[in-house]
Structures are given as C-alpha cells and as structure tokens.
GROMACS .gro file of C-alpha atoms in nm:
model
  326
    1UNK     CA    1   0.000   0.000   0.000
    2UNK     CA    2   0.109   0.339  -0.106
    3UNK     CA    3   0.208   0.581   0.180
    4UNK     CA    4   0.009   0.865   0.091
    5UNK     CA    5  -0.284   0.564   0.074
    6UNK     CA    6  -0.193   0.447   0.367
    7UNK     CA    7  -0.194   0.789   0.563
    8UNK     CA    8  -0.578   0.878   0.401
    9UNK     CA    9  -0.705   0.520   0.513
   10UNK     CA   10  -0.559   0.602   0.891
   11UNK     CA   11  -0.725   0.973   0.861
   12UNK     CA   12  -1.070   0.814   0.759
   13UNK     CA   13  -1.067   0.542   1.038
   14UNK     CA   14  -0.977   0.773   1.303
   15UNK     CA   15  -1.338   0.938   1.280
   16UNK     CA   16  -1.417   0.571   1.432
   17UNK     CA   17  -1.121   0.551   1.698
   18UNK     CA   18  -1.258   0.891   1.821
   19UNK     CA   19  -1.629   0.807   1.795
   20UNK     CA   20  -1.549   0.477   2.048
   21UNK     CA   21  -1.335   0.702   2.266
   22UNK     CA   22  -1.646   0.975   2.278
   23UNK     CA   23  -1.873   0.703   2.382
   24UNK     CA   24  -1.627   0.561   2.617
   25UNK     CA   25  -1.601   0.924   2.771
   26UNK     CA   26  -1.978   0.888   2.888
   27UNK     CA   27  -1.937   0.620   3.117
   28UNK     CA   28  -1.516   0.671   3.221
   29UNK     CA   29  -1.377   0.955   3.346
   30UNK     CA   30  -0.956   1.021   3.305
   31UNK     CA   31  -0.783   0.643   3.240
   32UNK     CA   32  -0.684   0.801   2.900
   33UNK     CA   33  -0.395   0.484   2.867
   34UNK     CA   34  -0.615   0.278   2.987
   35UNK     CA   35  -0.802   0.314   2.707
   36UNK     CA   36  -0.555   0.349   2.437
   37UNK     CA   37  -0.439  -0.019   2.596
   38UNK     CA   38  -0.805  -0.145   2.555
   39UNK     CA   39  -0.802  -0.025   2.190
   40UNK     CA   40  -0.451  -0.142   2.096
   41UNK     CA   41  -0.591  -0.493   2.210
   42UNK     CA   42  -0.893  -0.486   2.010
   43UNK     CA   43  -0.785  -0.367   1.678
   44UNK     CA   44  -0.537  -0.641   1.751
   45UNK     CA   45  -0.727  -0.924   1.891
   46UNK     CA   46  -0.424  -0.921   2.152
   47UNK     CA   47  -0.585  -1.063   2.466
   48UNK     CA   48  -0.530  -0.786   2.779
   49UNK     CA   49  -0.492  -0.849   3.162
   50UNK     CA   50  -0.583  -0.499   3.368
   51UNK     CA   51  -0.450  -0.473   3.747
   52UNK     CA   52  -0.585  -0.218   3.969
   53UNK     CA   53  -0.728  -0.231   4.339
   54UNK     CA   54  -1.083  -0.249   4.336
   55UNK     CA   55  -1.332   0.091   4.244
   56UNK     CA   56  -1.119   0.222   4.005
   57UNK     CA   57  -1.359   0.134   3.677
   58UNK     CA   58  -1.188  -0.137   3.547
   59UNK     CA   59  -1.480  -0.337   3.482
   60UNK     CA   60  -1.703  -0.035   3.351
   61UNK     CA   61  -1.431   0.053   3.074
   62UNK     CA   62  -1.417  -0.257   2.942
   63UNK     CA   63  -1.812  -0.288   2.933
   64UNK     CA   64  -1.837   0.048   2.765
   65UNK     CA   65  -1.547  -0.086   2.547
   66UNK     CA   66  -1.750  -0.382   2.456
   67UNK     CA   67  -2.095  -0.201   2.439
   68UNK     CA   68  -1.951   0.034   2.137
   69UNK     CA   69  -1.844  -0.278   1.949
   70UNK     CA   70  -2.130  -0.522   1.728
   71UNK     CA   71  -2.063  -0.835   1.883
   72UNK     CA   72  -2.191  -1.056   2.165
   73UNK     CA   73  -2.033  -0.948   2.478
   74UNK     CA   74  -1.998  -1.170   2.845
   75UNK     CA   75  -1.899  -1.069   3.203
   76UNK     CA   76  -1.790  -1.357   3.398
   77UNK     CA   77  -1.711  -1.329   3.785
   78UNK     CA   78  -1.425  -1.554   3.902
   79UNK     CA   79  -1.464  -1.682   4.203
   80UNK     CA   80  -1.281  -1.985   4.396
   81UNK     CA   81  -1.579  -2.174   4.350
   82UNK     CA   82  -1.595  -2.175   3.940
   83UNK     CA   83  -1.571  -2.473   3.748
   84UNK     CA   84  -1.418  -2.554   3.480
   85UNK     CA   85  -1.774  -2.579   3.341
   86UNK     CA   86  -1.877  -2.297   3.411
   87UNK     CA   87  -1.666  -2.138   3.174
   88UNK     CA   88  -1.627  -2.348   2.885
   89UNK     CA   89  -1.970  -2.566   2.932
   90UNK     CA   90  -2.049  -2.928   2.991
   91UNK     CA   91  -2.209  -3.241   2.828
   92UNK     CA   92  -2.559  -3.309   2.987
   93UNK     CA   93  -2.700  -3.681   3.010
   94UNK     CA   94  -3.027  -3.695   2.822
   95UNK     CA   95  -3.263  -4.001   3.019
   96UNK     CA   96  -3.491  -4.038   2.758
   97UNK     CA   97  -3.221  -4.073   2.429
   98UNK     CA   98  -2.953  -4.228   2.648
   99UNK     CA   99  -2.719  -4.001   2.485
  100UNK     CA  100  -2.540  -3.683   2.554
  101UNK     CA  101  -2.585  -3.305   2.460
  102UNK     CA  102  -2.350  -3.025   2.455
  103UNK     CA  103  -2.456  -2.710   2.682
  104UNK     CA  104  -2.225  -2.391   2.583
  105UNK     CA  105  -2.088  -2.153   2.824
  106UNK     CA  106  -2.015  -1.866   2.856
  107UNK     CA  107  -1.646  -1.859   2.673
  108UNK     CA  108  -1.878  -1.871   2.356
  109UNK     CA  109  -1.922  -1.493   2.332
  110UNK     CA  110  -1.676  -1.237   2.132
  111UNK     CA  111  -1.561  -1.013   2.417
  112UNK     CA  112  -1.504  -1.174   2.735
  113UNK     CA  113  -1.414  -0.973   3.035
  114UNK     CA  114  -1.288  -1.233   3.287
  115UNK     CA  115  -1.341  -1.004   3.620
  116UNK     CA  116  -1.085  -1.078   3.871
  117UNK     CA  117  -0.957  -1.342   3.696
  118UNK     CA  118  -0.703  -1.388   3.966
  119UNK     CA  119  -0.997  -1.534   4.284
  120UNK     CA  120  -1.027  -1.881   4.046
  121UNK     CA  121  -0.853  -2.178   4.093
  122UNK     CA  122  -0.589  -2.337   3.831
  123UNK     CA  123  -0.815  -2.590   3.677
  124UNK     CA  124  -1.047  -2.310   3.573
  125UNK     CA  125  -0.688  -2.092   3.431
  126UNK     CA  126  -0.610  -2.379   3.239
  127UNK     CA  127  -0.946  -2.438   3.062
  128UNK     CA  128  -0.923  -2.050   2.993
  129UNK     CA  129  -0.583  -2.119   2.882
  130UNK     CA  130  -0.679  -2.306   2.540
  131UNK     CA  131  -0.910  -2.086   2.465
  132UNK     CA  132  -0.694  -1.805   2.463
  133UNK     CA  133  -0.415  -1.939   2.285
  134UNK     CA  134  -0.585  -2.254   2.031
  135UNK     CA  135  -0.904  -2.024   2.000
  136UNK     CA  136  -1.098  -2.329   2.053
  137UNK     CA  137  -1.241  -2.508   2.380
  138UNK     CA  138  -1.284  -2.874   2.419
  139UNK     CA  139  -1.596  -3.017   2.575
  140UNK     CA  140  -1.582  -3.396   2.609
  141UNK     CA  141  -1.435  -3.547   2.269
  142UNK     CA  142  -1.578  -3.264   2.106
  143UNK     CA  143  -1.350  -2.961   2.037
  144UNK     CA  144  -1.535  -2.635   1.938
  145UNK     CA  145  -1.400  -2.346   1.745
  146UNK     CA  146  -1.415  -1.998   1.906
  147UNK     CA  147  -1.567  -1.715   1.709
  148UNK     CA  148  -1.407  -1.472   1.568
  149UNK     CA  149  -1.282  -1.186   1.672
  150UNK     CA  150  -1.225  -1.380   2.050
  151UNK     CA  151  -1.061  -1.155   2.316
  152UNK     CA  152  -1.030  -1.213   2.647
  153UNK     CA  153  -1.016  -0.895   2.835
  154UNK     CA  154  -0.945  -0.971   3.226
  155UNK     CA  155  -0.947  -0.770   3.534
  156UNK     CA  156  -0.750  -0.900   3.866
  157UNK     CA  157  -0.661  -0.702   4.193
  158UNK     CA  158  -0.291  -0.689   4.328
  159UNK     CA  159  -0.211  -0.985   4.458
  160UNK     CA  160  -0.129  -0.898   4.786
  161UNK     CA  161  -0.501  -0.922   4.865
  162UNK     CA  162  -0.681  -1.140   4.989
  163UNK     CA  163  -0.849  -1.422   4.826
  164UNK     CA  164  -0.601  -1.375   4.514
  165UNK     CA  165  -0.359  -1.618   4.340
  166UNK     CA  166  -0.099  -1.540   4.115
  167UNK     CA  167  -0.206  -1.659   3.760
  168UNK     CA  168   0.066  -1.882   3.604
  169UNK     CA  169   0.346  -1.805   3.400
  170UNK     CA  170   0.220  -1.939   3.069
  171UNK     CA  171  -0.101  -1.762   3.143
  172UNK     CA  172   0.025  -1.469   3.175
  173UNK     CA  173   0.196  -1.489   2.878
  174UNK     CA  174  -0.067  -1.482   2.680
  175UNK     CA  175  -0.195  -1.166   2.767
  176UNK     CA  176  -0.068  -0.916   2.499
  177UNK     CA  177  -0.044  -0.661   2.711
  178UNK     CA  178  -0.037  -0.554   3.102
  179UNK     CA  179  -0.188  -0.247   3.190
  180UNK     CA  180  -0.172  -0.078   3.521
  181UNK     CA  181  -0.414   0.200   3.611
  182UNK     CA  182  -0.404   0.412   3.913
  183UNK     CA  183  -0.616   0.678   4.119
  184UNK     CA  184  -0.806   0.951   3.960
  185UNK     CA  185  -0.649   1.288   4.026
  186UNK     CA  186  -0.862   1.533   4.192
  187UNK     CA  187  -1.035   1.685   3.903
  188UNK     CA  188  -1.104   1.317   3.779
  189UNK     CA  189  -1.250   1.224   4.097
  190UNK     CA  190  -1.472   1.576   4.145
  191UNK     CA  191  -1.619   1.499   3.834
  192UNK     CA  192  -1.676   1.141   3.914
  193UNK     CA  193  -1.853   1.225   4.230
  194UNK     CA  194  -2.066   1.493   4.019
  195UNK     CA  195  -2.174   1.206   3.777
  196UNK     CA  196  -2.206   0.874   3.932
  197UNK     CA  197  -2.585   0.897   4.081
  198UNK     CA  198  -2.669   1.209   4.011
  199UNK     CA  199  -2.676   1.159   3.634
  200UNK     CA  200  -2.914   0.925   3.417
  201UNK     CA  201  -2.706   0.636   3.293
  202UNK     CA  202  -2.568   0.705   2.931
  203UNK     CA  203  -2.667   0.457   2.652
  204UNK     CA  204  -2.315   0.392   2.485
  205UNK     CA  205  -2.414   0.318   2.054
  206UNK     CA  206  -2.262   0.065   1.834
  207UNK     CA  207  -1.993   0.212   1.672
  208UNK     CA  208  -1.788  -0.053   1.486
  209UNK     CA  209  -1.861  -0.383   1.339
  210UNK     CA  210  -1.603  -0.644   1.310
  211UNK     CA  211  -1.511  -0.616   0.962
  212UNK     CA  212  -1.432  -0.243   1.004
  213UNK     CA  213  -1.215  -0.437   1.295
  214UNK     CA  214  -1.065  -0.636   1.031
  215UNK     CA  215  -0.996  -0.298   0.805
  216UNK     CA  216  -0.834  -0.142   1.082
  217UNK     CA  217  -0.614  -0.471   1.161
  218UNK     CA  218  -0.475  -0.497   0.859
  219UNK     CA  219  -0.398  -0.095   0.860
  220UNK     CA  220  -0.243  -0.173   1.153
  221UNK     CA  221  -0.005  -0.464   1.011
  222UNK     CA  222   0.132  -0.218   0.680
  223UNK     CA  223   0.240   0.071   0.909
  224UNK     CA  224   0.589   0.164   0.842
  225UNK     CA  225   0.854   0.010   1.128
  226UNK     CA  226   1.252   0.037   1.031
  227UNK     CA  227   1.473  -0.193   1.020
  228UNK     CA  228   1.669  -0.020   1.295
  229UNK     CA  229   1.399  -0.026   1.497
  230UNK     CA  230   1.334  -0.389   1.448
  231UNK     CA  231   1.687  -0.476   1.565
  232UNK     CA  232   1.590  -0.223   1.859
  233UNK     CA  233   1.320  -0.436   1.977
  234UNK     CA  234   1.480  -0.744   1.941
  235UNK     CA  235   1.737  -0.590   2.155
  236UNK     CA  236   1.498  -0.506   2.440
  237UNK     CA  237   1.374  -0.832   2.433
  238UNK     CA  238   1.720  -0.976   2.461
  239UNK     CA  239   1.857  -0.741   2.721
  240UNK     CA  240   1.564  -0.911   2.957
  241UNK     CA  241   1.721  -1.268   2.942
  242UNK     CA  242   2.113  -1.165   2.862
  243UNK     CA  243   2.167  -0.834   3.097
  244UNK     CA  244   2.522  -0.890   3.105
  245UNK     CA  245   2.583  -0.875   2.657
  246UNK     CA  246   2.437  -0.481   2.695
  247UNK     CA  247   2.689  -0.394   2.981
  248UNK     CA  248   2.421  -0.453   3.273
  249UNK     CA  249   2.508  -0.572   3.609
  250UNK     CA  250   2.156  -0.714   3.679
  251UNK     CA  251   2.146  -1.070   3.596
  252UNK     CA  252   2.075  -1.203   3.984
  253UNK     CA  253   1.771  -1.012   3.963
  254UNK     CA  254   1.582  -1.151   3.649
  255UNK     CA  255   1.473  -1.568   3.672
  256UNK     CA  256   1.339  -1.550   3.341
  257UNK     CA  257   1.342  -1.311   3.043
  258UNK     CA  258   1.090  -1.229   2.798
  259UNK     CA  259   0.984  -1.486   2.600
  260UNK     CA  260   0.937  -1.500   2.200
  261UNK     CA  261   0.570  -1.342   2.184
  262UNK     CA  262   0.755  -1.032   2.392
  263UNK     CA  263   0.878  -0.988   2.038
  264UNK     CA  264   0.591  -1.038   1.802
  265UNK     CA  265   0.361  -0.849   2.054
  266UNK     CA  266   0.571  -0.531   2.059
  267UNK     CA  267   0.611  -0.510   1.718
  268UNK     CA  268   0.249  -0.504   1.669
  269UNK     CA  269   0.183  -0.316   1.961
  270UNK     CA  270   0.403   0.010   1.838
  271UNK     CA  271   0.216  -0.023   1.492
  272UNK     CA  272  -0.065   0.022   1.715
  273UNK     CA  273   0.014   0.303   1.877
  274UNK     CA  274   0.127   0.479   1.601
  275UNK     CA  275  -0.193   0.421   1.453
  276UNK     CA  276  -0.364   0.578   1.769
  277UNK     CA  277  -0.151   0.877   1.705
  278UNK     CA  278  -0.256   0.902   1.322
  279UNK     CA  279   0.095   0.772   1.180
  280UNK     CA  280   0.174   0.542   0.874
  281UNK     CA  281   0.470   0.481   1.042
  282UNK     CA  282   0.679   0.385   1.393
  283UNK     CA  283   0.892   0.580   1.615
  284UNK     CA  284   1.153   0.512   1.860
  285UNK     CA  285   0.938   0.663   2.102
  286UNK     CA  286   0.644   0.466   2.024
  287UNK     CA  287   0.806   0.134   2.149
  288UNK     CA  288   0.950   0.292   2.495
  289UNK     CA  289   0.608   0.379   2.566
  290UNK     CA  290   0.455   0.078   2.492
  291UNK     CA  291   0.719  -0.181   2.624
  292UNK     CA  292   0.667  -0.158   2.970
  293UNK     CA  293   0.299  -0.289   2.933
  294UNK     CA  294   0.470  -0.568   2.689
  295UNK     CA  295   0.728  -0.674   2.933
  296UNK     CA  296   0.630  -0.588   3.255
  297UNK     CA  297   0.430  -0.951   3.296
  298UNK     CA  298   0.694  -1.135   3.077
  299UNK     CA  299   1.014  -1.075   3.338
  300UNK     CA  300   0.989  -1.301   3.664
  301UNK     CA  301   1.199  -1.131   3.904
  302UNK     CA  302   1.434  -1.338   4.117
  303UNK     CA  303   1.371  -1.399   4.528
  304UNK     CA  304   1.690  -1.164   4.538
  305UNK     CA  305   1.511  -0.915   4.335
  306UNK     CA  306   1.198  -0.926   4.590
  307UNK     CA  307   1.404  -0.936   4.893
  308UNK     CA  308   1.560  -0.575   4.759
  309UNK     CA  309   1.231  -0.390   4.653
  310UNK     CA  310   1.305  -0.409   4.307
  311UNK     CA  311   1.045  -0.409   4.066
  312UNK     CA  312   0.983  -0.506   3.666
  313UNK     CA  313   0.951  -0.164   3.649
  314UNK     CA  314   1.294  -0.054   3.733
  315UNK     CA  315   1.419  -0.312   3.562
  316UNK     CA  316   1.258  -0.221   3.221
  317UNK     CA  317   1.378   0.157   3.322
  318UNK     CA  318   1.766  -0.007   3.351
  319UNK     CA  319   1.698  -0.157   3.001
  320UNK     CA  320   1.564   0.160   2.833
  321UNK     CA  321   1.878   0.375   2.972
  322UNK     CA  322   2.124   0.091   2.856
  323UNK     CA  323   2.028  -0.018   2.535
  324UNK     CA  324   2.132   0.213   2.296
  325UNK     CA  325   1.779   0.420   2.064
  326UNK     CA  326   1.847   0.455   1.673
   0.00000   0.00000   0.00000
C-alpha cells in the first residue's frame, strides 16, 4: 500500500477511533492509557490483563469498550468456587435418548471480560488457557471453534489481597499486554462524584462492526517500522534474558526473560500506537512507551530481586537507559 494511501485510510478510520473514545467518555472519566491499551488490544485481537485495586472502573471501561463494538459481549465473575464448566460448558446426560448433549458456556461470546480473573482456581486458568491461545475449547471429545474476533479482556486485583492467586506463568503470557491503572487525580475524581448517581445512565451506541475491525487490523499490520527499529526491539527483548551482553550488572535479579511473543507483541503493539496517534509509520518513542505494558508480565523477578524492593519496572527503566535508541 502506497504511503500517501496508507496515511488517508488512517485519517478516515480515526473518525471511528474517536467516535469509540467519545462514547467511552460517557461512562469513564480520566484512564486516557487505559483506554488506548483497551483499543490497541482490540484492533489487535491481543488478549489484555488490567491490574488495579478495586473501584477504580476497570470493569465499567471494558463494558463500555465492549458495548460500542457489534458483537456478543460476556462478564464472567471468578470466584474460587468456578468450574471448569462454568466457563467453557459441559455435556448433559439426556434419560430419555440415552445419549449426551452439549450445553455452551459462557467462553462462547466475542468479548469476554474475565473479572478478577485472579480469585479462580488453576483448573479453571487452564481451561481459559486453550481458549486463549488454540481459540478453541474442548468439551468432552468434542473440540469447538471460538468465534471470531475472540478476546479475552481480564481484570484482577494486586495480589497482595486477599483471596487472590498469582495466575501462572504461561497464562500470563498470553496476555498481549499488562496495563496498570491508578487513582483519579482530583479533578477526575470531582467529576466522578458529580456524575455517578446524580446523572441518568448514558446509553453507549454501536460504533464498529467487526469487519471495520478487520480494516483497521490490517492498517495496523502495513504501518511503516525500520529496520533499525526492528533490531531495537529485538534488543529489548534480549537485554531481559542476557543483561550482562548490553553492559548490565543485573542478571541475579531476572529468573526469566521475555519470552518470543515479547517480540511479536511489541512489534504489533508500536504499529498500534502509532496508529492511535494518526501515523503510517513507527517511532523510537512509540516502542518505549509501549514496552513496559509488553514486558512488565513477561520478566519473573528473582527472590533476590523481591528481597531488595526491586520491581519489573525498574528493571525495564535499567533496560531503556542501557540499550542504545536509533
């Protein structure tokens, strides 16, 4: 696709990116990356994992997300109680036939928004699991196809609190990104408190179907990226499992680096962002802003790490200053 092409296309589909984020803007106050994150995974299909304590909208942003979006759209609580089967569905004894039927769950919608995904047990993570990655559940004998576009967009709470387990590694791994959200600042909050219940409840519209998803994917996927800045993210990748080849003295602190889809993901990712910004094409700048929410889930820390109060987040900072920008 021609550049000048390329850069009308972008211009014509960001009447649609700011059309979902006026909608959104009914419902969410602030959370502006929050948001971008939410759209980066959708035009994507990149599954997203959002950790925040509790009452700070997570679950209302990605329902507004969902309601400006034509497709079928499911909360599901996690609890320690869930099943298995109550996710992905279960075969059901029929007396009279002496056979067995298929009954659906919930995983059979477009948008899932897996709320506190982090309260369920790790039979119920790994029947997520193959969803996420095989887009496809198995009930029985019978495996299923998921539809598309499938995207799991989950919710958990710091796991320091109660009632929380830490989701496992290969989990985690599948979520494109990790987005962290904080307080409101005091404007945010004032006009929170001026809104919520004292307001009628906005009715967010349908916005987007998922073939203008698909147009906007494959926009996505023919934005410009050098081949400097290729190398650059292969770099950052590297630097998390080899600290010592880009003259860092913080080896005892990382377990494990980024893995493989650290790569992939990031590359898309900063096509993504770009696109937010109304670019045909990547900057330097684009992937340090992104690749803390690409690596911060991917780098298990050491007990050495923990036992000093150091964070993925200062390691990723370490990284930026020491690997060199083109």
């Amino acid at each position: 696709m021609a550049v000048e092409e390329l850069k009308q296309k972008i211009e014509e589909k960001h009447l649609l990116v700011n059309s979902i984020k006026s909608e959104i803007g009914k419902v969410l106050v602030g959370q502006r990356d929050l948001i971008d994150g939410l759209l980066m995974g959708l035009f994507t299909k990149g599954h997203i994992l959002i950790e925040g304590v509790p009452g700070l909208a997570k679950t209302s942003a990605v329902k507004a997300l969902a309601d400006t979006v034509q497709v079928d759209f499911k909360r599901i609580q996690f609890t320690p109680d869930l099943l298995p089967a109550d996710l992905i569905g279960t075969e059901i004894y029929r007396p009279k036939t002496g056979d067995f039927s298929i009954k659906k769950g919930p995983i059979f919608h477009n948008i899932i928004l897996a709320d506190e995904i982090n309260r369920a047990p790790s039979k119920v993570q790994s029947a997520l699991l193959e969803a996420m990655q095989e887009q496809q559940v198995t009930i029985g004998e019978t495996t299923f196809e998921l539809s598309d576009p499938f995207l799991v967009m989950a919710t958990q709470n710091p796991i320091e609190q109660e009632g929380t387990y830490p989701l496992p590694e290969a989990q985690v791994d599948r979520f494109m990104l990790k987005l962290i959200i904080d307080y409101p600042n005091k404007s945010e909050e004032k006009e929170i408190m001026k809104r919520v219940g004292f307001e009628n409840v906005p009715v967010i519209k349908q916005i987007i179907d998922p073939a203008e998803l698909d147009d906007i994917g494959s926009l996505i996927t023919s934005i410009y990226m050098d081949e400097k800045l290729r190398e650059y993210i292969v770099d950052l990748v590297f630097a998390t499992r080899n600290p010592q080849d880009y003259h860092m003295d913080i080896s005892d602190y990382i377990h494990f680096g980024a893995s493989p889809r650290a790569t992939i993901f990031l590359s898309l990712v900063a096509r993504a962002y770009a696109f937010l910004q109304g670019r045909a094409y990547v900057t330097p700048q684009d992937v340090k802003t992104i690749a803390p929410d690409v690596l911060r889930h991917r780098i298990i820390l050491t007990y050495e790490a923990e036992a000093e109060d150091i964070t993925t987040e200062q390691i990723i900072g370490h990284i930026f200053d020491s690997v060199e920008v083109p």
